[in-house]
Amino acid sequence: MDRRRPRNPPTRPLVLIVEGHEDTRALYALALSATGFDVVAVQDGAEACTRAWEIHPDIIVTDLPILNGNGWQFLRDLKQTARTRDIPVVAVSGYVQRSQRERAEREGCAAFFPKPCLPDELAAGLRQLLDEKAHAQVDR
């Protein structure tokens, strides 16, 4: 099991982006890279689970639903695996009904951003979550 020491948010946090639409994936990857993040981008849940386990990103951004899979199952798989359960997950979705937001929260998402979500808004939200996570680790 990976036991990371509490630390300040990394200068260039590693973000795993899970997005089925190639143009949106490329947009978020380019914009987040330009705003100080290191980015790994994948298109589906199966690849995302594998990559999350391999690279242990600081945060994951996933579209709901995701291509070639069940986004909810992807979230459950992440939360059931010791190596990935503590990685914050941010959902970005065009499905903005209250029931979707509530389910995302129940499934362990740290935040929910409705689409369209501008890349600078996403970057600011990710930084805030990473800052909160760093402070929570110090307080333990």
PDB file of C-alpha atoms in Angstrom:
ATOM      1  CA  MET A   1       0.000   0.000   0.000  1.00  0.00           C
ATOM      2  CA  ASP A   2       1.279   3.425  -0.903  1.00  0.00           C
ATOM      3  CA  ARG A   3       1.695   5.588   2.202  1.00  0.00           C
ATOM      4  CA  ARG A   4       2.395   9.114   1.038  1.00  0.00           C
ATOM      5  CA  ARG A   5       3.644  11.572   3.609  1.00  0.00           C
ATOM      6  CA  PRO A   6       1.546  14.684   4.174  1.00  0.00           C
ATOM      7  CA  ARG A   7       2.921  17.465   2.024  1.00  0.00           C
ATOM      8  CA  ASN A   8       2.143  20.733   0.399  1.00  0.00           C
ATOM      9  CA  PRO A   9       0.294  20.492  -2.889  1.00  0.00           C
ATOM     10  CA  PRO A  10       2.829  19.717  -5.601  1.00  0.00           C
ATOM     11  CA  THR A  11       4.007  22.602  -7.732  1.00  0.00           C
ATOM     12  CA  ARG A  12       2.884  20.727 -10.862  1.00  0.00           C
ATOM     13  CA  PRO A  13       0.213  18.303  -9.669  1.00  0.00           C
ATOM     14  CA  LEU A  14      -0.342  15.207 -11.782  1.00  0.00           C
ATOM     15  CA  VAL A  15      -3.887  15.033 -13.183  1.00  0.00           C
ATOM     16  CA  LEU A  16      -5.420  11.977 -14.829  1.00  0.00           C
ATOM     17  CA  ILE A  17      -8.136  13.080 -17.275  1.00  0.00           C
ATOM     18  CA  VAL A  18     -10.749  10.514 -18.315  1.00  0.00           C
ATOM     19  CA  GLU A  19     -12.750  11.887 -21.248  1.00  0.00           C
ATOM     20  CA  GLY A  20     -14.282  10.000 -24.153  1.00  0.00           C
ATOM     21  CA  HIS A  21     -14.477  12.950 -26.537  1.00  0.00           C
ATOM     22  CA  GLU A  22     -11.085  13.477 -28.115  1.00  0.00           C
ATOM     23  CA  ASP A  23     -11.487  17.229 -28.631  1.00  0.00           C
ATOM     24  CA  THR A  24     -12.562  17.843 -25.012  1.00  0.00           C
ATOM     25  CA  ARG A  25      -9.777  15.594 -23.723  1.00  0.00           C
ATOM     26  CA  ALA A  26      -7.198  17.510 -25.771  1.00  0.00           C
ATOM     27  CA  LEU A  27      -8.607  20.895 -24.697  1.00  0.00           C
ATOM     28  CA  TYR A  28      -8.470  20.049 -20.983  1.00  0.00           C
ATOM     29  CA  ALA A  29      -5.020  18.458 -21.300  1.00  0.00           C
ATOM     30  CA  LEU A  30      -3.573  21.474 -23.105  1.00  0.00           C
ATOM     31  CA  ALA A  31      -5.216  24.040 -20.828  1.00  0.00           C
ATOM     32  CA  LEU A  32      -4.294  22.277 -17.585  1.00  0.00           C
ATOM     33  CA  SER A  33      -0.701  21.814 -18.789  1.00  0.00           C
ATOM     34  CA  ALA A  34      -0.527  25.528 -19.567  1.00  0.00           C
ATOM     35  CA  THR A  35      -1.802  26.386 -16.075  1.00  0.00           C
ATOM     36  CA  GLY A  36       0.780  24.356 -14.179  1.00  0.00           C
ATOM     37  CA  PHE A  37      -0.428  20.752 -14.139  1.00  0.00           C
ATOM     38  CA  ASP A  38       1.204  17.612 -15.471  1.00  0.00           C
ATOM     39  CA  VAL A  39      -1.442  15.683 -17.382  1.00  0.00           C
ATOM     40  CA  VAL A  40      -2.076  12.115 -18.467  1.00  0.00           C
ATOM     41  CA  ALA A  41      -5.228  11.782 -20.569  1.00  0.00           C
ATOM     42  CA  VAL A  42      -7.143   8.590 -21.376  1.00  0.00           C
ATOM     43  CA  GLN A  43     -10.426   7.908 -23.133  1.00  0.00           C
ATOM     44  CA  ASP A  44     -12.150   5.168 -21.124  1.00  0.00           C
ATOM     45  CA  GLY A  45     -12.659   3.659 -17.683  1.00  0.00           C
ATOM     46  CA  ALA A  46     -10.637   0.471 -18.209  1.00  0.00           C
ATOM     47  CA  GLU A  47      -7.551   2.417 -19.257  1.00  0.00           C
ATOM     48  CA  ALA A  48      -8.191   4.947 -16.491  1.00  0.00           C
ATOM     49  CA  CYS A  49      -8.172   2.287 -13.744  1.00  0.00           C
ATOM     50  CA  THR A  50      -4.905   0.867 -15.017  1.00  0.00           C
ATOM     51  CA  ARG A  51      -3.245   4.265 -15.364  1.00  0.00           C
ATOM     52  CA  ALA A  52      -4.495   5.461 -11.960  1.00  0.00           C
ATOM     53  CA  TRP A  53      -2.924   2.428 -10.317  1.00  0.00           C
ATOM     54  CA  GLU A  54       0.343   2.845 -12.279  1.00  0.00           C
ATOM     55  CA  ILE A  55       0.933   6.589 -11.912  1.00  0.00           C
ATOM     56  CA  HIS A  56      -1.034   7.387  -8.733  1.00  0.00           C
ATOM     57  CA  PRO A  57      -2.071  10.893  -9.843  1.00  0.00           C
ATOM     58  CA  ASP A  58      -2.691  13.702  -7.380  1.00  0.00           C
ATOM     59  CA  ILE A  59      -6.240  14.099  -8.706  1.00  0.00           C
ATOM     60  CA  ILE A  60      -8.520  12.524 -11.330  1.00  0.00           C
ATOM     61  CA  VAL A  61     -10.950  14.380 -13.589  1.00  0.00           C
ATOM     62  CA  THR A  62     -13.555  12.139 -15.196  1.00  0.00           C
ATOM     63  CA  ASP A  63     -16.453  12.648 -17.508  1.00  0.00           C
ATOM     64  CA  LEU A  64     -19.688  10.975 -16.452  1.00  0.00           C
ATOM     65  CA  PRO A  65     -20.701   8.889 -18.277  1.00  0.00           C
ATOM     66  CA  ILE A  66     -17.404   7.626 -19.690  1.00  0.00           C
ATOM     67  CA  LEU A  67     -16.725   5.985 -23.031  1.00  0.00           C
ATOM     68  CA  ASN A  68     -16.864   2.181 -23.211  1.00  0.00           C
ATOM     69  CA  GLY A  69     -17.859   1.722 -19.634  1.00  0.00           C
ATOM     70  CA  ASN A  70     -19.878   2.595 -16.644  1.00  0.00           C
ATOM     71  CA  GLY A  71     -18.523   5.706 -14.954  1.00  0.00           C
ATOM     72  CA  TRP A  72     -20.125   4.723 -11.680  1.00  0.00           C
ATOM     73  CA  GLN A  73     -18.352   1.362 -11.739  1.00  0.00           C
ATOM     74  CA  PHE A  74     -15.074   3.147 -12.490  1.00  0.00           C
ATOM     75  CA  LEU A  75     -15.567   5.266  -9.361  1.00  0.00           C
ATOM     76  CA  ARG A  76     -16.404   2.217  -7.234  1.00  0.00           C
ATOM     77  CA  ASP A  77     -13.339   0.368  -8.549  1.00  0.00           C
ATOM     78  CA  LEU A  78     -11.099   3.318  -7.658  1.00  0.00           C
ATOM     79  CA  LYS A  79     -12.532   3.592  -4.153  1.00  0.00           C
ATOM     80  CA  GLN A  80     -12.230  -0.173  -3.499  1.00  0.00           C
ATOM     81  CA  THR A  81      -8.537  -0.345  -4.402  1.00  0.00           C
ATOM     82  CA  ALA A  82      -6.161   0.557  -1.580  1.00  0.00           C
ATOM     83  CA  ARG A  83      -3.656   2.283  -3.878  1.00  0.00           C
ATOM     84  CA  THR A  84      -6.262   4.573  -5.479  1.00  0.00           C
ATOM     85  CA  ARG A  85      -8.992   5.074  -2.859  1.00  0.00           C
ATOM     86  CA  ASP A  86      -7.523   8.316  -1.479  1.00  0.00           C
ATOM     87  CA  ILE A  87      -7.090  10.033  -4.851  1.00  0.00           C
ATOM     88  CA  PRO A  88      -9.663  12.844  -5.148  1.00  0.00           C
ATOM     89  CA  VAL A  89     -11.973  12.422  -8.130  1.00  0.00           C
ATOM     90  CA  VAL A  90     -13.709  15.313  -9.851  1.00  0.00           C
ATOM     91  CA  ALA A  91     -16.706  14.606 -12.076  1.00  0.00           C
ATOM     92  CA  VAL A  92     -17.359  16.763 -15.136  1.00  0.00           C
ATOM     93  CA  SER A  93     -20.680  16.061 -16.807  1.00  0.00           C
ATOM     94  CA  GLY A  94     -23.357  17.406 -19.077  1.00  0.00           C
ATOM     95  CA  TYR A  95     -25.879  15.542 -16.926  1.00  0.00           C
ATOM     96  CA  VAL A  96     -26.505  18.223 -14.336  1.00  0.00           C
ATOM     97  CA  GLN A  97     -29.661  17.004 -12.621  1.00  0.00           C
ATOM     98  CA  ARG A  98     -29.629  17.070  -8.834  1.00  0.00           C
ATOM     99  CA  SER A  99     -29.789  13.252  -8.775  1.00  0.00           C
ATOM    100  CA  GLN A 100     -26.525  13.043 -10.761  1.00  0.00           C
ATOM    101  CA  ARG A 101     -24.743  15.470  -8.447  1.00  0.00           C
ATOM    102  CA  GLU A 102     -25.986  13.610  -5.382  1.00  0.00           C
ATOM    103  CA  ARG A 103     -24.929  10.258  -6.795  1.00  0.00           C
ATOM    104  CA  ALA A 104     -21.489  11.618  -7.650  1.00  0.00           C
ATOM    105  CA  GLU A 105     -21.126  12.730  -4.037  1.00  0.00           C
ATOM    106  CA  ARG A 106     -22.319   9.331  -2.726  1.00  0.00           C
ATOM    107  CA  GLU A 107     -19.869   7.539  -5.013  1.00  0.00           C
ATOM    108  CA  GLY A 108     -16.986   9.535  -3.555  1.00  0.00           C
ATOM    109  CA  CYS A 109     -16.449  12.452  -5.935  1.00  0.00           C
ATOM    110  CA  ALA A 110     -14.742  15.399  -4.290  1.00  0.00           C
ATOM    111  CA  ALA A 111     -16.433  17.868  -6.671  1.00  0.00           C
ATOM    112  CA  PHE A 112     -18.856  18.056  -9.589  1.00  0.00           C
ATOM    113  CA  PHE A 113     -18.492  20.534 -12.460  1.00  0.00           C
ATOM    114  CA  PRO A 114     -21.284  20.889 -15.027  1.00  0.00           C
ATOM    115  CA  LYS A 115     -20.379  20.963 -18.713  1.00  0.00           C
ATOM    116  CA  PRO A 116     -19.544  23.103 -20.387  1.00  0.00           C
ATOM    117  CA  CYS A 117     -16.797  23.752 -17.874  1.00  0.00           C
ATOM    118  CA  LEU A 118     -14.195  26.293 -18.874  1.00  0.00           C
ATOM    119  CA  PRO A 119     -10.631  25.030 -18.413  1.00  0.00           C
ATOM    120  CA  ASP A 120      -9.631  27.954 -16.145  1.00  0.00           C
ATOM    121  CA  GLU A 121     -12.597  27.195 -13.844  1.00  0.00           C
ATOM    122  CA  LEU A 122     -11.577  23.537 -13.745  1.00  0.00           C
ATOM    123  CA  ALA A 123      -7.949  24.443 -12.994  1.00  0.00           C
ATOM    124  CA  ALA A 124      -8.986  26.744 -10.143  1.00  0.00           C
ATOM    125  CA  GLY A 125     -11.280  24.068  -8.714  1.00  0.00           C
ATOM    126  CA  LEU A 126      -8.535  21.440  -8.878  1.00  0.00           C
ATOM    127  CA  ARG A 127      -6.048  23.734  -7.111  1.00  0.00           C
ATOM    128  CA  GLN A 128      -8.584  24.431  -4.366  1.00  0.00           C
ATOM    129  CA  LEU A 129      -9.249  20.709  -3.831  1.00  0.00           C
ATOM    130  CA  LEU A 130      -5.538  19.916  -3.719  1.00  0.00           C
ATOM    131  CA  ASP A 131      -4.956  22.722  -1.193  1.00  0.00           C
ATOM    132  CA  GLU A 132      -7.805  21.394   0.968  1.00  0.00           C
ATOM    133  CA  LYS A 133      -6.394  17.861   0.765  1.00  0.00           C
ATOM    134  CA  ALA A 134      -2.934  19.052   1.824  1.00  0.00           C
ATOM    135  CA  HIS A 135      -4.364  20.934   4.799  1.00  0.00           C
ATOM    136  CA  ALA A 136      -6.506  17.939   5.820  1.00  0.00           C
ATOM    137  CA  GLN A 137      -3.428  15.676   5.812  1.00  0.00           C
ATOM    138  CA  VAL A 138      -1.519  18.100   8.035  1.00  0.00           C
ATOM    139  CA  ASP A 139      -4.443  18.320  10.474  1.00  0.00           C
ATOM    140  CA  ARG A 140      -4.532  14.529  10.990  1.00  0.00           C
TER     141      ARG A 140
END
